[in-house]
Short mmCIF file of C-alpha atoms and ligand atoms in Angstrom, two decimals:
data_model
loop_
_atom_site.label_atom_id
_atom_site.label_comp_id
_atom_site.label_asym_id
_atom_site.label_seq_id
_atom_site.Cartn_x
_atom_site.Cartn_y
_atom_site.Cartn_z
CA UNK A 55 100.20 -127.37 -5.58
CA UNK A 56 97.95 -129.09 -8.10
CA UNK A 57 95.53 -126.28 -8.92
CA UNK A 58 92.32 -126.26 -10.97
CA UNK A 59 91.82 -122.80 -12.51
CA UNK A 60 88.20 -122.29 -13.58
CA UNK A 61 87.92 -119.47 -16.15
CA UNK A 62 91.54 -119.98 -17.25
CA UNK A 63 90.75 -118.95 -20.85
CA UNK A 64 89.47 -115.47 -19.93
CA UNK A 65 91.22 -112.12 -19.46
CA UNK A 66 92.71 -112.66 -15.99
CA UNK A 67 93.07 -116.42 -16.40
CA UNK A 68 95.35 -116.08 -19.43
CA UNK A 69 97.65 -113.88 -17.32
CA UNK A 70 97.41 -115.92 -14.11
CA UNK A 71 98.05 -119.40 -15.56
CA UNK A 72 101.63 -118.73 -16.80
CA UNK A 73 102.42 -117.07 -13.45
CA UNK A 74 101.12 -120.10 -11.52
CA UNK A 75 103.12 -122.45 -13.73
CA UNK A 76 106.18 -120.19 -13.30
CA UNK A 77 105.77 -120.42 -9.52
CA UNK A 78 105.93 -124.22 -9.76
CA UNK A 79 102.23 -125.08 -9.53
CA UNK A 80 100.72 -127.91 -11.54
CA UNK A 81 97.79 -126.26 -13.36
CA UNK A 82 94.70 -127.68 -15.05
CA UNK A 83 92.15 -125.28 -16.55
CA UNK A 84 88.37 -125.53 -16.81
CA UNK A 85 86.49 -123.12 -19.05
CA UNK A 86 83.26 -122.95 -21.03
CA UNK A 87 85.26 -121.48 -23.92
CA UNK A 88 83.14 -118.38 -24.55
CA UNK A 89 86.14 -116.36 -25.74
CA UNK A 90 88.02 -119.11 -27.57
CA UNK A 91 89.35 -117.57 -30.76
CA UNK A 92 89.20 -114.01 -29.37
CA UNK A 93 92.97 -113.96 -29.18
CA UNK A 94 95.31 -111.05 -28.61
CA UNK A 95 98.61 -112.73 -29.41
CA UNK A 96 99.70 -116.27 -28.55
CA UNK A 97 97.79 -118.12 -25.84
CA UNK A 98 99.38 -119.69 -22.76
CA UNK A 99 100.65 -123.19 -23.52
CA UNK A 100 102.09 -126.13 -21.66
CA UNK A 101 99.08 -127.07 -19.56
CA UNK A 102 95.78 -128.90 -20.00
CA UNK A 103 92.53 -126.94 -20.20
CA UNK A 104 89.27 -128.84 -19.93
CA UNK A 105 86.15 -127.52 -21.63
CA UNK A 106 83.15 -127.60 -19.34
CA UNK A 107 80.74 -125.65 -17.19
CA UNK A 108 81.44 -125.06 -13.49
CA UNK A 109 77.74 -125.79 -12.88
CA UNK A 110 78.21 -129.37 -14.12
CA UNK A 111 81.31 -130.44 -12.18
CA UNK A 112 81.21 -133.62 -10.10
CA UNK A 113 83.42 -134.47 -7.11
CA UNK A 114 85.39 -136.97 -9.20
CA UNK A 115 86.33 -134.14 -11.58
CA UNK A 116 88.12 -132.46 -8.67
CA UNK A 117 89.98 -135.53 -7.46
CA UNK A 118 93.64 -134.95 -6.71
CA UNK A 119 93.56 -131.14 -6.63
CA UNK A 120 94.88 -129.22 -3.62
CA UNK A 121 93.35 -125.90 -4.61
CA UNK A 122 90.66 -124.44 -6.85
CA UNK A 123 90.94 -120.89 -8.19
CA UNK A 124 87.57 -119.76 -9.52
CA UNK A 125 87.59 -116.97 -12.10
CA UNK A 126 84.73 -118.39 -14.18
CA UNK A 127 81.91 -115.85 -14.36
CA UNK A 128 79.72 -113.52 -16.28
CA UNK A 129 82.26 -110.85 -15.69
CA UNK A 130 80.66 -107.44 -15.94
CA UNK A 131 77.53 -105.37 -15.43
CA UNK A 132 76.31 -105.14 -19.05
CA UNK A 133 76.35 -108.94 -19.47
CA UNK A 134 74.83 -109.27 -16.01
CA UNK A 135 71.93 -107.00 -16.98
CA UNK A 136 71.40 -109.01 -20.15
CA UNK A 137 70.25 -111.97 -18.09
CA UNK A 138 70.28 -111.63 -14.29
CA UNK A 139 69.07 -115.23 -13.83
CA UNK A 140 72.03 -116.63 -15.73
CA UNK A 141 74.30 -114.31 -13.77
CA UNK A 142 73.10 -115.68 -10.43
CA UNK A 143 73.20 -119.21 -11.84
CA UNK A 144 76.90 -119.01 -12.87
CA UNK A 145 78.41 -116.40 -10.56
CA UNK A 146 76.65 -117.39 -7.31
CA UNK A 147 75.14 -120.90 -7.50
CA UNK A 148 77.76 -122.21 -9.94
CA UNK A 149 80.59 -120.86 -7.77
CA UNK A 150 78.99 -122.41 -4.67
CA UNK A 151 78.44 -125.71 -6.49
CA UNK A 152 82.12 -125.80 -7.46
CA UNK A 153 83.05 -125.14 -3.81
CA UNK A 154 80.76 -127.94 -2.65
CA UNK A 155 82.16 -130.55 -5.05
CA UNK A 156 85.73 -129.40 -4.32
CA UNK A 157 85.11 -129.90 -0.61
CA UNK A 158 83.59 -133.32 -1.25
CA UNK A 159 86.69 -134.23 -3.27
CA UNK A 160 88.94 -133.21 -0.38
CA UNK A 161 90.33 -130.02 -1.98
CA UNK A 162 91.63 -127.86 0.90
CA UNK A 163 91.72 -124.37 -0.67
CA UNK A 164 89.22 -122.46 -2.80
CA UNK A 165 90.14 -118.97 -3.93
CA UNK A 166 87.18 -117.05 -5.33
CA UNK A 167 87.51 -114.09 -7.68
CA UNK A 168 85.12 -111.61 -6.12
CA UNK A 169 84.82 -107.91 -6.89
CA UNK A 170 84.83 -104.52 -5.23
CA UNK A 171 81.50 -103.98 -6.99
CA UNK A 172 79.77 -105.83 -4.14
CA UNK A 173 80.20 -102.62 -2.12
CA UNK A 174 78.10 -100.79 -4.73
CA UNK A 175 76.90 -97.34 -3.77
CA UNK A 176 79.30 -96.87 -0.90
CA UNK A 177 79.26 -93.17 -0.07
CA UNK A 178 82.39 -91.08 0.51
CA UNK A 179 84.35 -93.20 2.96
CA UNK A 180 86.84 -95.77 1.66
CA UNK A 181 85.29 -99.23 1.98
CA UNK A 182 87.06 -101.91 4.00
CA UNK A 183 86.33 -105.63 4.09
CA UNK A 184 84.03 -104.89 7.05
CA UNK A 185 81.88 -102.38 5.13
CA UNK A 186 78.25 -103.06 4.26
CA UNK A 187 77.41 -104.67 0.96
CA UNK A 188 75.30 -102.40 -1.18
CA UNK A 189 75.39 -103.85 -4.68
CA UNK A 190 73.55 -101.91 -7.35
CA UNK A 191 73.61 -104.44 -10.20
CA UNK A 192 72.89 -108.17 -10.65
CA UNK A 193 76.65 -108.68 -11.16
CA UNK A 194 77.44 -107.04 -7.80
CA UNK A 195 74.61 -108.97 -6.11
CA UNK A 196 75.89 -112.24 -7.56
CA UNK A 197 79.29 -111.70 -5.91
CA UNK A 198 77.66 -111.05 -2.51
CA UNK A 199 75.55 -114.21 -2.89
CA UNK A 200 78.58 -116.24 -3.95
CA UNK A 201 80.66 -115.25 -0.93
CA UNK A 202 77.77 -116.01 1.42
CA UNK A 203 76.97 -119.38 -0.17
CA UNK A 204 80.61 -120.49 -0.41
CA UNK A 205 81.24 -119.41 3.21
CA UNK A 206 78.76 -122.05 4.39
CA UNK A 207 81.20 -124.76 3.30
CA UNK A 208 84.16 -123.40 5.29
CA UNK A 209 85.32 -125.92 7.88
CA UNK A 210 88.48 -127.48 9.32
CA UNK A 211 89.42 -129.07 6.03
CA UNK A 212 88.05 -126.55 3.50
CA UNK A 213 89.27 -122.94 3.38
CA UNK A 214 87.64 -120.54 0.98
CA UNK A 215 89.14 -117.06 0.39
CA UNK A 216 87.46 -114.14 -1.39
CA UNK A 217 89.60 -111.76 -3.42
CA UNK A 218 87.57 -108.59 -3.98
CA UNK A 219 89.40 -107.27 -7.00
CA UNK A 220 89.40 -103.66 -8.12
CA UNK A 221 88.75 -103.03 -11.82
CA UNK A 222 91.51 -104.69 -13.79
CA UNK A 223 93.64 -103.17 -16.53
CA UNK A 224 96.59 -104.26 -18.64
CA UNK A 225 97.42 -106.50 -21.53
CA UNK A 226 96.37 -110.15 -21.70
CA UNK A 227 96.32 -112.81 -24.44
CA UNK A 228 92.52 -112.68 -23.93
CA UNK A 229 92.24 -108.90 -23.92
CA UNK A 230 89.10 -107.15 -22.70
CA UNK A 231 88.30 -103.76 -24.25
CA UNK A 232 85.33 -103.10 -21.95
CA UNK A 233 87.23 -102.16 -18.79
CA UNK A 234 88.07 -98.53 -18.36
CA UNK A 235 91.84 -98.21 -18.86
CA UNK A 236 91.88 -100.74 -21.69
CA UNK A 237 88.86 -99.06 -23.25
CA UNK A 238 90.25 -95.54 -23.21
CA UNK A 239 93.64 -96.71 -24.51
CA UNK A 240 91.98 -98.74 -27.29
CA UNK A 241 89.78 -95.76 -28.21
CA UNK A 242 92.83 -93.53 -28.49
CA UNK A 243 94.52 -95.97 -30.87
CA UNK A 244 91.54 -97.01 -33.02
CA UNK A 245 89.49 -93.79 -33.06
CA UNK A 246 92.15 -91.21 -32.42
CA UNK A 247 90.33 -89.77 -29.41
CA UNK A 248 89.90 -90.55 -25.72
CA UNK A 249 86.13 -90.29 -25.54
CA UNK A 250 84.45 -89.87 -22.16
CA UNK A 251 80.78 -90.69 -21.64
CA UNK A 252 80.59 -88.68 -18.40
CA UNK A 253 82.50 -85.65 -17.14
CA UNK A 254 85.11 -88.06 -15.84
CA UNK A 255 84.62 -87.22 -12.17
CA UNK A 256 83.84 -90.75 -10.83
CA UNK A 257 86.56 -92.49 -8.84
CA UNK A 258 87.65 -95.99 -9.76
CA UNK A 259 89.90 -98.43 -7.93
CA UNK A 260 92.21 -100.06 -10.46
CA UNK A 261 94.65 -102.96 -10.42
CA UNK A 262 96.76 -104.60 -13.11
CA UNK A 263 95.75 -108.17 -14.12
CA UNK A 264 99.25 -109.34 -13.19
CA UNK A 265 98.91 -107.82 -9.73
CA UNK A 266 95.53 -109.57 -9.28
CA UNK A 267 97.38 -112.75 -10.22
CA UNK A 268 100.03 -111.95 -7.58
CA UNK A 269 97.22 -111.82 -5.00
CA UNK A 270 96.06 -115.32 -6.00
CA UNK A 271 99.65 -116.58 -5.70
CA UNK A 272 100.03 -114.93 -2.29
CA UNK A 273 96.81 -116.58 -1.01
CA UNK A 274 97.96 -120.02 -2.19
CA UNK A 275 101.32 -119.50 -0.46
CA UNK A 276 99.82 -118.18 2.79
CA UNK A 277 99.21 -120.22 5.91
CA UNK A 278 95.68 -121.53 6.12
CA UNK A 279 94.79 -119.53 9.26
CA UNK A 280 95.65 -116.26 7.49
CA UNK A 281 93.25 -116.80 4.60
CA UNK A 282 90.61 -119.17 5.98
CA UNK A 283 87.17 -117.75 5.06
CA UNK A 284 88.73 -114.27 4.72
CA UNK A 285 87.99 -111.52 2.21
CA UNK A 286 90.68 -109.18 0.88
CA UNK A 287 90.29 -106.06 -1.22
CA UNK A 288 92.83 -106.33 -4.03
CA UNK A 289 94.39 -103.14 -5.34
CA UNK A 290 96.64 -100.23 -4.35
CA UNK A 291 95.76 -96.95 -2.66
CA UNK A 292 97.74 -95.02 -5.32
CA UNK A 293 95.54 -96.47 -8.06
CA UNK A 294 92.19 -95.21 -6.84
CA UNK A 295 91.83 -92.51 -9.47
CA UNK A 296 89.24 -90.40 -11.26
CA UNK A 297 88.26 -91.43 -14.79
CA UNK A 298 89.42 -88.03 -16.10
CA UNK A 299 92.88 -88.66 -14.62
CA UNK A 300 93.04 -91.93 -16.59
CA UNK A 301 91.82 -90.13 -19.71
CA UNK A 302 94.46 -87.42 -19.33
CA UNK A 303 97.19 -90.02 -18.83
CA UNK A 304 96.05 -91.92 -21.95
CA UNK A 305 95.97 -88.65 -23.93
CA UNK A 306 99.48 -87.70 -22.77
CA UNK A 307 100.90 -91.10 -23.61
CA UNK A 308 99.20 -91.65 -26.98
CA UNK A 309 98.85 -88.09 -28.28
CA UNK A 310 95.07 -88.50 -28.82
CA UNK A 311 92.85 -85.68 -27.44
CA UNK A 312 90.26 -86.14 -24.67
CA UNK A 313 86.70 -85.58 -25.96
CA UNK A 314 83.34 -85.65 -24.22
CA UNK A 315 80.28 -87.49 -25.55
CA UNK A 316 77.23 -85.34 -26.26
CA UNK A 317 75.32 -84.74 -23.04
CA UNK A 318 78.27 -85.90 -20.90
CA UNK A 319 77.27 -84.98 -17.40
CA UNK A 320 78.63 -84.83 -13.89
CA UNK A 321 78.60 -88.11 -12.02
CA UNK A 322 79.10 -87.54 -8.33
CA UNK A 323 79.62 -91.14 -7.27
CA UNK A 324 82.72 -91.61 -5.19
CA UNK A 325 83.93 -95.13 -5.04
CA UNK A 326 87.02 -95.57 -2.91
CA UNK A 327 88.50 -98.69 -1.42
CA UNK A 328 90.87 -99.32 1.47
CA UNK A 329 93.58 -101.84 0.59
CA UNK A 330 95.43 -102.01 3.90
CA UNK A 331 94.28 -105.49 4.95
CA UNK A 332 95.92 -107.36 2.09
CA UNK A 333 99.28 -105.63 2.51
CA UNK A 334 99.25 -106.24 6.27
CA UNK A 335 98.10 -109.87 6.23
CA UNK A 336 99.69 -111.01 2.97
CA UNK A 337 103.10 -109.32 2.86
CA UNK A 338 104.02 -111.57 -0.10
CA UNK A 339 101.50 -109.57 -2.13
CA UNK A 340 103.45 -106.71 -3.70
CA UNK A 341 101.68 -105.03 -6.62
CA UNK A 342 104.22 -103.79 -9.16
CA UNK A 343 102.24 -101.94 -11.83
CA UNK A 344 101.18 -98.32 -12.11
CA UNK A 345 98.33 -97.18 -14.35
CA UNK A 346 100.78 -95.12 -16.45
CA UNK A 347 102.98 -98.17 -17.08
CA UNK A 348 99.84 -100.21 -17.88
CA UNK A 349 98.75 -97.67 -20.52
CA UNK A 350 102.20 -97.84 -22.14
CA UNK A 351 102.08 -101.65 -22.10
CA UNK A 352 98.59 -101.70 -23.64
CA UNK A 353 99.45 -99.14 -26.31
CA UNK A 354 102.61 -101.05 -27.26
CA UNK A 355 100.75 -104.39 -27.50
CA UNK A 356 97.82 -102.84 -29.39
CA UNK A 357 100.28 -101.42 -31.93
CA UNK A 358 102.27 -104.66 -32.10
CA UNK A 359 99.18 -106.85 -32.65
CA UNK A 360 97.52 -104.28 -34.94
CA UNK A 361 94.30 -103.81 -32.92
CA UNK A 362 91.43 -103.24 -35.36
CA UNK A 363 88.25 -101.25 -34.74
CA UNK A 364 86.20 -104.46 -35.14
CA UNK A 365 88.25 -106.19 -32.47
CA UNK A 366 88.06 -103.18 -30.18
CA UNK A 367 84.29 -102.80 -30.60
CA UNK A 368 83.23 -106.46 -30.82
CA UNK A 369 85.77 -109.27 -30.38
CA UNK A 370 87.17 -107.98 -27.09
CA UNK A 371 83.86 -106.69 -25.68
CA UNK A 372 82.25 -109.33 -23.44
CA UNK A 373 78.65 -108.20 -24.09
CA UNK A 374 79.12 -108.15 -27.89
CA UNK A 375 80.72 -111.59 -27.88
CA UNK A 376 78.01 -113.16 -25.69
CA UNK A 377 75.26 -111.61 -27.81
CA UNK A 378 76.92 -112.99 -30.90
CA UNK A 379 77.18 -116.53 -29.47
CA UNK A 380 73.54 -116.35 -28.38
CA UNK A 381 72.49 -114.97 -31.77
CA UNK A 382 74.23 -117.87 -33.49
CA UNK A 383 72.50 -120.35 -31.20
CA UNK A 384 75.78 -121.47 -29.58
CA UNK A 385 74.72 -120.37 -26.07
CA UNK A 386 71.22 -120.71 -24.68
CA UNK A 387 69.36 -118.29 -22.36
CA UNK A 388 71.16 -119.73 -19.32
CA UNK A 389 74.44 -119.24 -21.19
CA UNK A 390 74.98 -122.95 -21.50
CA UNK A 391 76.76 -124.25 -24.57
CA UNK A 392 74.46 -125.84 -27.08
CA UNK A 393 77.29 -127.60 -28.95
CA UNK A 394 80.57 -129.30 -28.29
CA UNK A 395 83.92 -127.55 -28.21
CA UNK A 396 84.19 -127.39 -31.99
CA UNK A 397 80.97 -125.38 -32.06
CA UNK A 398 82.47 -122.31 -30.43
CA UNK A 399 85.80 -122.62 -32.19
CA UNK A 400 84.60 -123.69 -35.62
CA UNK A 401 83.74 -121.50 -38.59
CA UNK A 402 80.31 -120.42 -37.34
CA UNK A 403 81.47 -119.53 -33.86
CA UNK A 404 84.98 -118.29 -34.52
CA UNK A 405 85.16 -114.58 -33.92
CA UNK A 406 87.28 -113.16 -36.66
CA UNK A 407 86.44 -109.58 -35.84
CA UNK A 408 84.66 -109.26 -39.14
CA UNK A 409 81.54 -107.51 -37.89
N1 NAD B 727 88.38 -107.96 -15.06
C1 NAD B 727 88.02 -107.22 -14.01
O1 NAD B 727 88.10 -105.98 -14.02
C2 NAD B 727 87.53 -107.90 -12.77
C3 NAD B 727 87.42 -107.13 -11.60
C4 NAD B 727 86.93 -107.74 -10.44
C5 NAD B 727 86.57 -109.08 -10.46
N2 NAD B 727 86.69 -109.79 -11.61
C6 NAD B 727 86.30 -111.21 -11.59
O2 NAD B 727 87.42 -112.00 -11.98
C7 NAD B 727 86.98 -113.12 -12.74
C8 NAD B 727 87.67 -113.15 -14.08
O3 NAD B 727 87.41 -111.94 -14.78
P1 NAD B 727 87.87 -111.76 -16.28
O4 NAD B 727 87.96 -110.31 -16.53
O5 NAD B 727 89.02 -112.62 -16.57
O6 NAD B 727 86.57 -112.32 -17.03
P2 NAD B 727 86.42 -112.98 -18.47
O7 NAD B 727 85.03 -112.76 -18.88
O8 NAD B 727 87.51 -112.52 -19.37
O9 NAD B 727 86.70 -114.55 -18.18
C9 NAD B 727 85.77 -115.38 -17.56
C10 NAD B 727 86.01 -116.79 -18.09
O10 NAD B 727 85.10 -117.67 -17.43
C11 NAD B 727 84.55 -118.54 -18.40
N3 NAD B 727 83.23 -118.97 -17.91
C12 NAD B 727 82.14 -118.20 -17.75
N4 NAD B 727 81.12 -118.92 -17.27
C13 NAD B 727 81.58 -120.18 -17.11
C14 NAD B 727 81.01 -121.39 -16.63
N5 NAD B 727 79.71 -121.45 -16.25
N6 NAD B 727 81.78 -122.50 -16.58
C15 NAD B 727 83.08 -122.48 -17.00
N7 NAD B 727 83.67 -121.34 -17.46
C16 NAD B 727 82.94 -120.21 -17.52
C17 NAD B 727 84.49 -117.75 -19.69
O11 NAD B 727 84.48 -118.59 -20.83
C18 NAD B 727 85.77 -116.93 -19.58
O12 NAD B 727 86.85 -117.58 -20.21
C19 NAD B 727 85.47 -113.01 -12.82
O13 NAD B 727 84.90 -113.75 -11.77
C20 NAD B 727 85.21 -111.53 -12.60
O14 NAD B 727 83.93 -111.31 -12.06
C21 NAD B 727 87.17 -109.24 -12.76
#
């Protein structure tokens, strides 16, 4: 398929694109370039990536594509809190706008990167795709809004699908240090301790970035009826774990001790997800990673690339990077670029991890 991948230059995109190309798809990227220069090893090559904002796409920009994969977003709670309006503008209205212009251009498939965080405060039972939405942050709300807005465009010739991903982990050429497994592993290597901010009791559903990518591939390969306007939780039952279990695994595998931040307290939230639908309906989706293997992969890559404290605390932290681009005047309040491509990549915008 000829596939437009929006958000191709982010954490998951940099893992997904080579897998799509490897599966024989013809890929074009579209990205605002917020993390250009925040590299963790060589970047994916051999495909074209356009620089632009999903909010500005026109139908003619989507001509000739058979599918759109939309990863472009303000991708976590801290950045979402920074500016809820911008979060709704990109994650919900921007995602819906991209669906609308794709449909107008005759694109048949639209695979949206949603999140388990739209279930929010879910109580003790494992949430299924039928469970109530109860988002507790602007980021979670934006994913609910996006699914609802995009769903309005579903018809005989346009099939959106919503992949509600668990929290990702694992190495990527556009590493993120602000997601739990990556964060604890990076802390072990740069600070020599696995530092917990709570007592580690909360449960988290986890999934490797490559396994998320496998879900996108499985949706593109599936018959239309199977995925038409359907949501799938993406993860594995075995990888719904408590934070302290992750911390212990990181400690065992890196030799760094687990420590607790001052005032670390119990957090009784249980957040469990049922992943049976995706394995039943999309048998091609077979997640391969375990959290333990992901920690080993991360630790090996962090050692190989010489992860610095500055990179761990700034370059690879989405909130720090966005604040820096805003502070330098390269992004405005709505997180729109104020300059051309060279602006984010050039000397002023390049993130050399020097903070
Ligand atoms: N990483 C996770 O744990 C996780 C879990 C569940 C869902 N998701 C979702 O998956 C998607 C990808 O996540 P990620 O971790 O790769 O995020 P990321 O922040 O690393 O990448 C997002 C990419 O989108 C681009 N982008 C942002 N706004 C844009 C816009 N308006 N126009 C064009 N490009 C824009 C950014 O420049 C960046 O390259 C997001 O939608 C996120 O909400 C991620």
